[in-house]
């Protein structure tokens, strides 16, 4: 299941390998850079409100604790104010040690006079507060005035400084809560560091994380961490954002109950709080900890993170880790208006991108009322799909996968020839969140309820949906042979055809991730999944292509080009051709793959290029069969069995691109097939010559008519012909499989 909603970001999908770690790392950095440049909303001060503890009483306590922690911090700073040794021995004022940068004369001033950072550090070494030296050195560092030419000896250890600040707030808050016997679920703030060996722009590769431990989870770890991106100087803010984006994607990939994420950038003494939602990053204004106000704001933020609810930190309250060491998941069914409880057996997929639907899939079983009454092994297994879907698609249509699956189930239930060839819906709907006001739908608006309305309007609306389906399929890259792949493709397109004709639904996102299979004693059966991007056929009949709906490498040319030709069932068939080209090039399974040998092939641009580049190359490759042979078929795997895939591709290409019913000028192959294909006895498919009555518009010169427009006019008839092709190849492949047993 593809996680991204469109191709505006560089494609980082986990499409069956095909790239080295270095290439993937470069792609992730490019994605992070793209997000910072296009999807970052800066100076949103209301971001800080999203962390405020809910409830008047708890909010009041948080403010009171924050004020007391801040006062204690300022008292320590004031106690370290000594003579700077450069003047006449005048004492520095103890009222405020804040450093306000005056950009005009490049001086740092406190209310009581000039502050010497070096003398403060020296003084700290002569007092009983030496343990706070890293904190003091950090807040006195004039990062606004420094640059990369500043001697390293004058640049403090910012990692240690931010760690000391957080640890101080955590210890002080814990002590104050204990003194007042306030034990209402306050998290203990601490930090932990490790080394990022593959982060290319982290300076010394040190990582720092703010951990929020509790009595139940006392060990700091990435499961309870807020990521901090540290740079030495204020002018490195862009790099800090980029690295924070890069690291945040890992939270979604490793935490099944992660909905959204917080993070911090620290550039010198400038701190910014960042809130990651599904399409945007919201960043606060500068929090300058070298100033009185900045320290106060930062302390309040840290205390808020300690005292707010788990859901305000980005954790999903409807996915919980139980005492039995497994995840329990609530699923609300909008049809029965009841909530069912499921137990997760394994996690099938996690999101691998910072933005998008953040699709997760869990293999699970429904928890019986009496958990001891049944053996888990005997419980029917289902797949739970959890995703944040856009309320409206790129073309303005309403996205409702639950409603579509319910309609497919009700319409096709009696056709047992299609059993297990589409996902059967058991329950599903919008995730429900319990709050003080009752129960609410889980949406981006709910997450951002405390953010100012102008910023909310810039964040695309999404709704959190969860559904339960069966059977539990396997990815096609676990198939054992090309013959099994051909069988699966035949089943999938049979289901696709039935859903189009009898349910009036167009899938619009055929990809290698959305074609699954089930294996039983009789062999394999293909299954078409993921109707997130589906729409009704009637909705696209008089509409131009929406542009970039689906998965980039497999999008049709019209989809990539935002063509004015209406979208039809043939766009999905075109996607199938690209899927088979992709698999034929890179291999059906691990045994056939050779990543190093295929990295530089032209087809690789389908994954890494822009929509325009991909469309241009596909037009070039598909224009006529000679180019199709040169750029695609010549690179099909030279492994026994792939000749059958090559035959299928030739027939599908003729049906879609070389069909003289579409364009009488469609040319026969001007180039021989690959020699290895001829050796295997593969012949070129015939290109049938139609009768005059098969042309729809005799008044238009067929030589200049757009073949895509003409193809759309007879889409249903061409789709029937293509289905005959895949059905024929399926049956032949099934016979070969049976004969080898």
XYZ file of C-alpha atoms in Angstrom:
741
model
C 0.000 0.000 0.000
C 1.551 3.224 -1.101
C 1.845 5.781 1.646
C 2.161 9.000 -0.301
C -0.850 10.726 -1.839
C 0.893 12.265 -4.825
C 4.255 12.743 -6.457
C 5.050 16.291 -5.444
C 7.877 15.002 -3.248
C 10.736 12.865 -4.525
C 9.485 9.292 -4.434
C 10.901 7.467 -1.410
C 8.571 4.493 -1.508
C 10.049 1.177 -0.463
C 9.497 -0.290 -3.891
C 11.218 -3.617 -3.727
C 14.756 -2.391 -3.193
C 16.412 -1.425 -6.474
C 18.673 1.171 -4.835
C 21.716 1.019 -2.635
C 21.749 2.465 0.868
C 23.682 5.492 -0.410
C 21.087 6.133 -3.093
C 18.224 5.786 -0.620
C 20.007 8.072 1.838
C 20.456 10.703 -0.865
C 16.788 10.414 -1.798
C 15.681 10.861 1.809
C 17.840 13.966 2.168
C 16.374 15.330 -1.066
C 12.882 14.677 0.299
C 13.743 16.478 3.552
C 15.124 19.436 1.632
C 11.992 19.546 -0.500
C 9.756 19.522 2.590
C 11.678 22.365 4.226
C 11.473 24.427 1.035
C 7.798 23.831 0.279
C 5.900 22.569 3.331
C 7.373 24.402 6.323
C 5.213 27.085 7.937
C 7.423 29.252 10.138
C 6.770 31.669 13.003
C 3.564 29.968 14.164
C 3.585 30.950 17.813
C 0.321 29.136 18.498
C 2.216 25.861 17.977
C 3.166 26.098 21.640
C -0.521 26.113 22.626
C -0.944 22.596 21.211
C 1.188 21.249 24.062
C -0.632 23.018 26.877
C -2.175 20.528 29.314
C -5.925 20.216 28.825
C -8.254 21.063 31.658
C -8.187 24.289 33.654
C -6.824 22.680 36.812
C -3.922 20.897 35.121
C -3.118 23.922 32.983
C -2.977 26.089 36.111
C -0.651 23.606 37.842
C 1.620 23.470 34.794
C 1.901 27.266 34.735
C 2.653 27.405 38.455
C 5.306 24.693 38.224
C 6.869 26.337 35.160
C 7.101 29.683 36.943
C 8.795 28.077 39.952
C 11.247 26.116 37.781
C 12.090 29.282 35.879
C 12.668 31.237 39.085
C 15.011 28.530 40.329
C 16.914 28.596 37.034
C 17.287 32.370 37.100
C 18.492 32.255 40.707
C 21.315 29.920 39.692
C 22.262 32.146 36.763
C 22.217 35.229 38.974
C 24.399 33.546 41.581
C 27.058 33.024 38.921
C 27.252 36.696 37.960
C 30.667 37.851 39.090
C 32.989 40.660 38.163
C 34.056 40.296 34.553
C 37.583 41.363 35.480
C 37.659 43.927 32.724
C 36.199 46.924 34.528
C 36.705 48.754 37.795
C 35.261 45.929 39.874
C 31.672 47.032 39.661
C 29.188 44.348 40.518
C 26.848 43.116 37.888
C 23.135 43.494 38.610
C 21.425 40.329 39.860
C 18.015 41.374 38.615
C 18.337 39.926 35.141
C 21.131 38.081 33.416
C 19.319 38.105 30.095
C 21.399 38.835 27.028
C 19.607 40.987 24.475
C 21.430 41.040 21.194
C 21.644 44.551 19.802
C 22.289 43.961 16.125
C 23.232 47.596 15.392
C 26.388 47.770 17.515
C 26.944 43.983 17.766
C 27.019 44.094 21.592
C 25.403 41.741 24.080
C 23.974 43.584 27.068
C 22.244 42.719 30.328
C 20.179 45.166 32.289
C 23.027 45.749 34.719
C 25.926 46.109 32.304
C 28.218 44.252 29.940
C 28.297 40.487 30.489
C 31.452 38.516 29.775
C 30.634 34.923 28.931
C 34.201 33.806 29.638
C 34.206 35.386 33.078
C 30.886 33.766 33.940
C 32.255 30.393 32.988
C 35.363 31.104 35.011
C 33.234 32.151 37.965
C 31.148 29.029 37.685
C 34.241 26.941 38.136
C 34.832 28.652 41.497
C 31.344 28.064 42.902
C 29.241 25.111 44.031
C 27.215 25.223 40.860
C 29.897 23.901 38.561
C 27.540 21.155 37.380
C 25.539 23.810 35.555
C 28.511 25.055 33.536
C 27.373 23.464 30.229
C 23.980 25.156 30.632
C 25.560 28.540 31.379
C 28.054 28.306 28.539
C 25.225 27.491 26.150
C 22.875 30.329 27.055
C 25.728 32.869 26.963
C 26.965 31.798 23.531
C 26.387 34.647 21.078
C 25.341 32.447 18.168
C 23.748 35.384 16.371
C 27.119 37.106 16.188
C 29.237 34.015 15.559
C 29.772 32.218 12.299
C 31.669 29.262 10.928
C 34.932 31.227 11.231
C 34.562 31.445 15.008
C 37.422 29.520 16.676
C 36.251 26.108 17.814
C 37.580 26.802 21.303
C 35.041 29.616 21.669
C 32.066 27.486 20.591
C 30.440 25.732 23.545
C 29.272 22.124 23.549
C 25.681 22.871 22.595
C 24.629 19.229 22.908
C 25.746 19.235 26.531
C 24.151 22.642 27.106
C 20.703 21.662 25.867
C 20.986 18.370 27.771
C 21.845 20.225 30.989
C 18.909 22.619 30.491
C 16.414 19.802 29.944
C 17.814 17.747 32.818
C 17.583 20.756 35.121
C 13.928 21.356 34.252
C 13.144 17.658 34.628
C 14.795 17.342 38.026
C 13.296 20.574 39.353
C 9.797 19.671 38.181
C 10.019 16.188 39.695
C 11.203 17.612 43.034
C 8.440 20.221 43.152
C 5.744 17.689 42.287
C 7.041 15.384 45.020
C 7.081 18.189 47.581
C 3.438 18.952 46.825
C 2.503 15.264 46.571
C 1.313 15.978 43.034
C 1.531 12.550 41.393
C -0.912 13.071 38.553
C 1.105 11.428 35.743
C 3.995 13.844 35.374
C 6.636 12.557 32.987
C 10.289 12.801 33.950
C 12.311 14.778 31.410
C 15.789 13.542 30.582
C 18.026 13.277 27.540
C 20.067 10.611 25.834
C 22.598 10.802 23.051
C 23.885 8.433 20.448
C 25.803 8.506 17.189
C 24.215 8.811 13.763
C 26.731 7.174 11.469
C 24.848 7.853 8.237
C 23.593 11.400 8.798
C 25.578 13.387 6.275
C 24.902 16.882 7.603
C 25.013 16.474 11.373
C 28.461 17.885 11.952
C 29.943 15.571 14.540
C 27.158 12.999 14.010
C 25.934 13.272 17.605
C 22.226 12.891 18.194
C 20.299 14.195 21.140
C 16.782 13.248 22.172
C 14.503 14.451 24.938
C 13.070 11.414 26.708
C 9.843 11.489 28.725
C 9.943 8.597 31.157
C 7.271 7.393 33.551
C 7.109 4.847 36.338
C 5.728 2.333 33.841
C 8.388 3.187 31.228
C 11.432 4.392 33.160
C 14.081 3.814 30.483
C 14.787 6.646 27.996
C 14.358 5.384 24.448
C 13.192 6.424 21.002
C 9.703 5.231 21.962
C 9.289 8.183 24.328
C 11.617 10.675 22.676
C 11.323 14.121 21.162
C 14.012 14.594 18.536
C 16.383 17.569 18.753
C 18.342 18.813 15.744
C 21.402 20.760 16.875
C 23.539 23.201 14.885
C 26.145 25.605 16.199
C 25.101 28.831 14.523
C 21.876 30.723 13.895
C 22.444 30.852 10.137
C 22.260 27.031 9.973
C 18.507 26.975 10.600
C 17.699 25.401 7.223
C 20.105 22.518 7.869
C 18.593 22.011 11.312
C 15.092 21.782 9.838
C 16.273 19.387 7.158
C 17.917 17.026 9.616
C 14.892 17.125 11.919
C 12.637 16.132 9.001
C 15.047 13.358 8.060
C 15.049 11.893 11.549
C 11.333 12.330 12.228
C 10.410 9.966 9.395
C 11.972 7.177 11.474
C 9.501 7.783 14.314
C 6.586 6.939 12.042
C 8.362 3.859 10.730
C 9.119 2.428 14.184
C 6.193 3.503 16.393
C 2.838 1.872 15.531
C 0.864 4.330 17.684
C 2.531 7.483 16.371
C 0.052 9.986 14.911
C 2.075 13.183 14.727
C 5.416 14.302 16.113
C 7.134 17.094 17.978
C 10.728 18.159 17.447
C 13.177 20.898 18.321
C 15.790 22.715 16.318
C 18.605 24.321 18.281
C 20.894 26.688 16.385
C 23.265 28.242 18.849
C 20.915 29.678 21.459
C 17.906 29.867 19.112
C 15.347 27.130 19.810
C 12.304 26.422 17.659
C 9.536 23.961 18.445
C 8.235 22.060 15.429
C 4.953 20.174 15.052
C 4.815 17.594 12.245
C 1.394 16.873 10.802
C 0.614 14.920 7.651
C 1.300 17.569 5.029
C 3.012 20.417 6.876
C 5.617 21.239 9.489
C 4.615 24.079 11.817
C 7.514 25.897 13.448
C 7.322 28.348 16.346
C 8.956 31.734 16.446
C 12.510 31.976 17.757
C 12.913 31.034 21.415
C 16.217 32.689 22.324
C 17.466 31.096 25.539
C 20.081 33.833 25.951
C 17.196 36.110 26.938
C 14.980 36.252 29.966
C 11.789 35.797 27.918
C 13.261 33.006 25.822
C 14.239 30.920 28.818
C 10.800 31.427 30.329
C 9.068 30.246 27.159
C 11.350 27.215 26.809
C 10.786 26.163 30.415
C 7.004 26.423 29.932
C 7.217 24.267 26.799
C 9.226 21.562 28.566
C 6.834 21.558 31.532
C 3.872 21.342 29.140
C 5.413 18.301 27.462
C 5.796 16.736 30.902
C 2.192 17.302 31.929
C 0.054 17.176 28.772
C -1.880 14.100 27.669
C -0.187 11.406 25.616
C -2.324 12.229 22.596
C -0.971 15.818 22.684
C 2.511 14.352 22.213
C 1.345 12.496 19.116
C 0.398 9.082 20.497
C -2.801 7.380 19.368
C -4.981 6.501 22.407
C -6.855 3.873 20.371
C -3.681 1.791 19.849
C -2.306 0.659 23.201
C 0.482 -1.654 24.312
C -1.054 -4.140 26.734
C 0.289 -5.979 29.760
C 0.434 -9.100 27.575
C 3.145 -7.518 25.403
C 1.015 -6.921 22.344
C -0.806 -4.038 20.729
C -4.555 -3.715 21.205
C -6.456 -1.730 18.605
C -9.927 -0.190 18.725
C -11.888 -0.262 15.467
C -15.085 1.758 15.191
C -17.610 0.435 12.679
C -19.721 3.226 11.216
C -22.334 0.743 9.954
C -23.166 -0.789 13.367
C -21.896 2.223 15.353
C -20.002 -0.125 17.647
C -16.319 -0.387 18.584
C -14.519 -3.709 18.333
C -11.266 -4.605 20.059
C -8.524 -6.438 18.152
C -5.205 -7.902 19.230
C -2.237 -7.407 16.911
C -0.207 -10.491 16.037
C 2.251 -8.804 13.709
C 2.806 -5.520 11.916
C 2.706 -5.927 8.157
C 3.753 -2.405 7.163
C 4.629 0.978 8.640
C 4.903 4.380 6.950
C 8.316 5.258 5.549
C 7.753 8.915 4.762
C 7.407 12.132 6.719
C 4.205 13.121 4.946
C 1.270 11.285 3.407
C -1.394 8.872 4.586
C 0.968 7.112 7.010
C -0.620 3.773 6.212
C -0.094 0.990 8.734
C -1.247 -2.604 8.438
C -1.648 -5.039 11.322
C -2.357 -8.763 11.190
C -4.783 -9.270 14.082
C -7.697 -11.195 15.552
C -10.770 -9.962 17.374
C -10.311 -10.187 21.135
C -12.963 -12.477 22.658
C -15.004 -11.238 25.591
C -13.348 -13.937 27.677
C -9.708 -13.795 26.610
C -9.130 -17.270 28.092
C -11.965 -18.911 26.169
C -10.158 -19.447 22.890
C -6.747 -20.339 21.548
C -5.268 -17.433 19.645
C -4.060 -19.802 16.935
C -7.667 -20.724 16.177
C -8.932 -17.158 15.904
C -9.708 -15.962 12.346
C -6.980 -13.602 11.173
C -7.793 -10.251 9.619
C -5.846 -7.269 8.358
C -6.359 -3.886 10.022
C -5.542 -0.956 7.775
C -4.942 2.367 9.503
C -4.461 5.524 7.419
C -4.946 9.281 7.377
C -6.872 9.845 4.177
C -7.464 13.191 2.535
C -11.098 14.187 2.768
C -10.957 15.299 -0.864
C -8.819 13.903 -3.661
C -6.671 16.054 -5.977
C -9.604 16.303 -8.373
C -12.062 17.335 -5.650
C -13.901 14.022 -5.310
C -14.721 12.624 -1.864
C -12.347 9.859 -0.714
C -14.124 7.121 1.241
C -12.466 3.714 1.030
C -14.710 2.266 3.737
C -17.847 3.146 1.775
C -16.346 1.767 -1.443
C -15.351 -1.551 0.163
C -18.778 -1.863 1.743
C -20.380 -1.370 -1.681
C -18.027 -3.881 -3.324
C -18.782 -6.451 -0.625
C -22.542 -6.034 -0.922
C -22.518 -6.110 -4.733
C -20.140 -9.012 -5.345
C -20.902 -11.180 -2.307
C -22.837 -13.793 -4.304
C -20.203 -14.155 -7.031
C -17.997 -16.872 -5.569
C -15.731 -16.902 -8.620
C -14.333 -13.653 -7.185
C -13.860 -14.914 -3.625
C -10.577 -13.708 -2.082
C -9.833 -11.553 -5.128
C -10.806 -8.311 -3.396
C -10.688 -7.312 0.304
C -13.859 -8.210 2.195
C -14.790 -5.530 4.710
C -15.716 -6.607 8.259
C -15.712 -3.245 10.030
C -14.507 0.258 9.424
C -15.012 3.956 9.879
C -13.478 7.139 11.229
C -11.419 6.596 14.394
C -13.243 7.883 17.473
C -11.391 9.745 20.243
C -12.756 10.046 23.774
C -12.424 13.511 25.271
C -13.977 15.646 27.975
C -16.784 16.600 25.603
C -17.633 13.003 24.720
C -16.457 11.321 21.511
C -15.084 13.122 18.462
C -13.815 12.135 15.012
C -10.033 11.944 14.791
C -9.057 14.553 12.204
C -6.313 17.063 11.523
C -8.710 19.759 12.715
C -8.922 18.014 16.081
C -5.131 17.797 16.344
C -4.760 21.468 15.446
C -7.674 22.782 17.511
C -5.395 25.121 19.485
C -3.551 26.432 16.419
C -4.637 29.774 14.974
C -7.248 29.547 12.215
C -5.036 31.144 9.545
C -2.459 28.381 9.985
C -5.114 25.671 10.136
C -6.391 26.810 6.755
C -2.965 26.083 5.233
C -2.982 22.444 6.365
C -4.915 20.038 4.079
C -7.766 18.320 5.898
C -7.323 14.644 6.652
C -9.431 12.125 8.521
C -8.166 9.097 10.425
C -9.783 5.902 9.145
C -9.367 2.328 10.229
C -10.843 -0.751 8.587
C -10.787 -4.518 9.033
C -10.567 -6.747 5.971
C -9.850 -10.327 4.986
C -8.198 -12.398 3.693
C -4.697 -11.461 4.803
C -2.702 -11.325 1.585
C 1.001 -11.593 0.865
C 3.069 -9.162 -1.260
C 3.641 -10.241 -4.845
C 7.400 -10.166 -4.336
C 6.958 -13.314 -2.249
C 5.730 -15.237 -5.283
C 7.880 -18.165 -6.369
C 7.781 -17.761 -10.142
C 6.691 -15.660 -13.077
C 3.929 -18.172 -13.790
C 2.504 -17.491 -10.335
C 2.716 -13.762 -11.077
C 0.766 -14.213 -14.320
C -1.936 -16.166 -12.452
C -2.176 -13.419 -9.850
C -2.381 -10.693 -12.514
C -5.198 -12.556 -14.268
C -7.188 -12.764 -11.025
C -6.577 -9.138 -10.110
C -7.708 -7.801 -13.469
C -10.797 -10.045 -13.390
C -11.719 -8.504 -10.030
C -10.836 -5.055 -11.349
C -13.147 -5.523 -14.328
C -16.042 -6.701 -12.138
C -15.615 -3.759 -9.771
C -15.622 -1.300 -12.687
C -18.641 -2.802 -14.452
C -20.818 -3.850 -11.526
C -19.859 -1.337 -8.835
C -18.947 1.592 -11.058
C -15.641 2.173 -9.250
C -12.276 2.975 -10.802
C -9.245 1.949 -8.707
C -6.708 4.534 -10.008
C -3.683 3.258 -8.071
C -2.520 -0.073 -9.435
C 0.980 -0.689 -8.096
C 3.203 -3.556 -7.042
C 2.229 -2.802 -3.439
C -1.501 -2.967 -4.157
C -1.487 -6.375 -5.810
C -1.416 -9.174 -3.236
C -1.925 -12.917 -3.289
C -3.172 -15.722 -1.069
C -1.736 -19.221 -1.161
C -3.602 -22.419 -0.331
C -3.524 -26.070 -1.307
C -4.881 -25.215 -4.759
C -2.166 -22.663 -5.508
C -2.180 -18.866 -5.555
C -4.985 -16.358 -6.047
C -4.487 -12.669 -6.747
C -6.166 -9.893 -4.764
C -6.554 -6.174 -5.569
C -6.328 -3.948 -2.494
C -6.155 -0.281 -1.427
C -9.084 1.756 -2.713
C -7.901 5.006 -1.096
C -7.650 6.734 -4.483
C -10.710 5.106 -6.040
C -13.580 7.126 -7.422
C -16.844 6.514 -9.213
C -16.676 6.102 -12.958
C -19.451 8.661 -13.314
C -17.323 11.237 -11.480
C -14.581 11.169 -14.122
C -16.602 10.786 -17.307
C -16.596 14.504 -18.065
C -13.440 15.454 -16.213
C -9.865 15.956 -17.329
C -7.155 13.877 -15.675
C -6.608 15.014 -12.056
C -2.851 14.709 -12.367
C -0.531 12.469 -10.365
C -3.018 10.283 -8.517
C -1.438 7.024 -7.466
C 2.138 5.724 -7.369
C 4.665 7.579 -9.510
C 6.478 4.729 -11.331
C 3.160 3.199 -12.425
C 1.067 6.262 -13.304
C -0.363 6.436 -16.804
C 0.941 9.037 -19.233
C -2.348 10.964 -19.118
C -2.265 10.971 -15.327
C 1.322 12.272 -15.284
C 0.584 14.956 -17.856
C -2.702 16.103 -16.307
C -4.230 15.378 -19.702
C -7.523 16.858 -20.804
C -8.518 13.374 -21.987
C -10.878 11.840 -19.444
C -9.638 9.132 -17.131
C -10.827 5.626 -18.004
C -10.307 2.013 -17.085
C -7.425 1.960 -19.591
C -5.338 4.167 -17.307
C -5.359 1.301 -14.812
C -4.455 -1.176 -17.549
C -1.575 1.084 -18.546
C -0.411 1.031 -14.920
C -0.422 -2.764 -15.078
C 1.954 -2.670 -18.058
C 4.382 -0.503 -16.092
C 4.171 -2.815 -13.070
C 5.062 -5.821 -15.214
C 7.895 -3.890 -16.909
C 9.227 -2.990 -13.469
C 9.047 -6.536 -12.132
C 10.476 -7.962 -15.340
C 13.461 -5.631 -15.069
C 14.182 -5.954 -11.368
C 12.964 -9.484 -10.681
C 9.901 -11.034 -9.100
C 11.670 -12.066 -5.889
C 14.952 -11.867 -4.044
C 16.393 -14.792 -5.947
C 16.112 -12.926 -9.252
C 17.233 -9.491 -8.132
C 20.582 -7.909 -8.876
C 20.424 -4.358 -7.566
C 23.880 -3.316 -8.694
C 23.272 -4.266 -12.322
C 20.104 -2.233 -12.800
C 20.716 1.055 -11.001
C 21.533 3.035 -14.136
C 18.788 1.738 -16.426
C 16.463 4.335 -18.000
C 13.456 2.770 -16.263
C 14.902 3.876 -12.913
C 13.819 7.440 -13.765
C 10.226 6.248 -13.323
C 10.910 6.228 -9.590
C 13.276 9.166 -9.136
C 12.263 11.664 -11.833
C 9.649 14.380 -11.870
C 6.167 13.691 -13.220
C 7.060 15.544 -16.436
C 10.278 13.569 -16.919
C 8.537 10.253 -16.315
C 5.766 11.128 -18.776
C 8.286 12.098 -21.462
C 10.217 8.863 -21.087
C 7.083 6.727 -21.089
C 5.897 8.377 -24.296
C 9.281 7.605 -25.816
C 9.305 3.986 -24.643
C 5.695 3.215 -25.550
C 5.390 5.165 -28.815
C 6.021 2.107 -30.922
C 7.080 -1.426 -30.293
C 10.634 -0.904 -31.557
C 11.341 1.591 -28.751
C 9.507 -0.654 -26.312
C 11.898 -3.448 -27.233
C 15.019 -1.275 -27.055
C 14.358 0.478 -23.745
C 12.291 -2.119 -21.862
C 12.274 -5.635 -23.258
C 16.035 -5.720 -23.866
C 16.458 -5.386 -20.097
C 13.978 -8.019 -18.973
C 15.600 -10.583 -16.668
C 17.428 -13.324 -18.586
C 16.016 -16.006 -16.317
C 13.971 -19.061 -17.231
C 10.277 -18.218 -17.057
C 10.567 -14.522 -17.888
C 9.914 -15.266 -21.548
C 6.257 -15.762 -20.610
C 6.181 -12.321 -19.006
C 7.771 -10.865 -22.140
C 5.051 -12.457 -24.276
C 2.341 -11.010 -22.048
C 3.938 -7.553 -22.187
C 4.079 -7.667 -25.972
C 0.374 -8.466 -26.231
C -0.623 -5.808 -23.683
C 1.525 -3.225 -25.475
C -0.162 -3.987 -28.782
C -3.597 -3.727 -27.169
C -2.894 -0.356 -25.551
C -0.339 1.412 -27.735
C -0.077 -0.439 -31.038
C -3.754 -1.023 -31.599
C -4.842 0.066 -35.073
C -8.406 0.411 -33.804
C -7.032 3.413 -31.932
C -4.706 4.769 -34.587
C -4.414 3.392 -38.126
C -0.910 4.842 -38.185
C 0.205 2.478 -35.414
C 3.390 0.953 -36.767
C 4.516 -2.599 -36.751
C 7.767 -3.488 -35.063
C 10.724 -1.961 -36.933
C 13.242 -3.788 -34.788
C 13.726 -7.446 -34.073
C 12.968 -8.821 -30.669
C 15.949 -9.468 -28.376
C 18.017 -12.391 -29.614
C 17.559 -14.239 -26.342
C 13.771 -13.929 -26.775
C 13.915 -15.286 -30.311
C 16.070 -18.168 -29.059
C 13.303 -19.004 -26.616
C 10.792 -19.160 -29.451
C 9.006 -15.867 -28.781
C 7.370 -14.388 -31.850
C 6.062 -10.895 -32.410
C 2.325 -10.588 -31.800
C 0.152 -9.770 -34.760
C -1.196 -6.246 -35.064
C -4.741 -6.744 -36.393
C -5.945 -4.481 -39.190
C -9.451 -3.233 -38.409
C -12.251 -2.765 -40.838
C -13.393 0.739 -41.720
C -16.467 0.391 -39.526
C -14.295 0.134 -36.414
C -13.201 3.768 -36.612
C -15.411 6.062 -34.587
C -14.908 9.383 -36.331
C -14.373 9.194 -40.074
C -14.310 13.000 -40.359
C -11.059 13.279 -38.368
C -7.754 12.455 -39.981
C -6.548 9.415 -37.996
C -2.948 10.391 -38.656
C -3.238 13.504 -36.481
C -5.933 12.416 -34.020
C -4.716 12.101 -30.428
C -4.549 8.318 -29.921
C -5.212 8.734 -26.191
C -8.453 10.585 -26.920
C -9.542 7.968 -29.436
C -8.561 5.202 -27.036
C -10.743 6.707 -24.304
C -13.746 6.660 -26.650
C -13.608 2.873 -26.968
C -12.120 2.160 -23.533
C -14.664 -0.442 -22.488
C -14.197 -2.548 -25.644
C -10.402 -2.369 -25.402
C -10.516 -3.302 -21.710
C -12.552 -6.405 -22.583
C -9.917 -7.399 -25.141
C -7.113 -6.866 -22.623
C -8.973 -8.957 -20.053
C -9.164 -11.777 -22.597
C -5.372 -11.550 -22.968
C -4.634 -11.733 -19.221
C -7.201 -14.506 -18.752
C -5.654 -16.561 -21.567
C -2.139 -16.135 -20.164
C -3.424 -16.918 -16.653
C -4.917 -20.222 -17.706
C -1.773 -21.219 -19.605
C 0.411 -20.338 -16.598
C -1.890 -22.316 -14.300
C -1.552 -25.362 -16.555
C 2.258 -25.084 -16.482
C 2.251 -24.868 -12.684
C 0.038 -27.947 -12.393
C 2.144 -29.894 -14.843
C 5.302 -29.279 -12.815
C 3.817 -30.735 -9.614
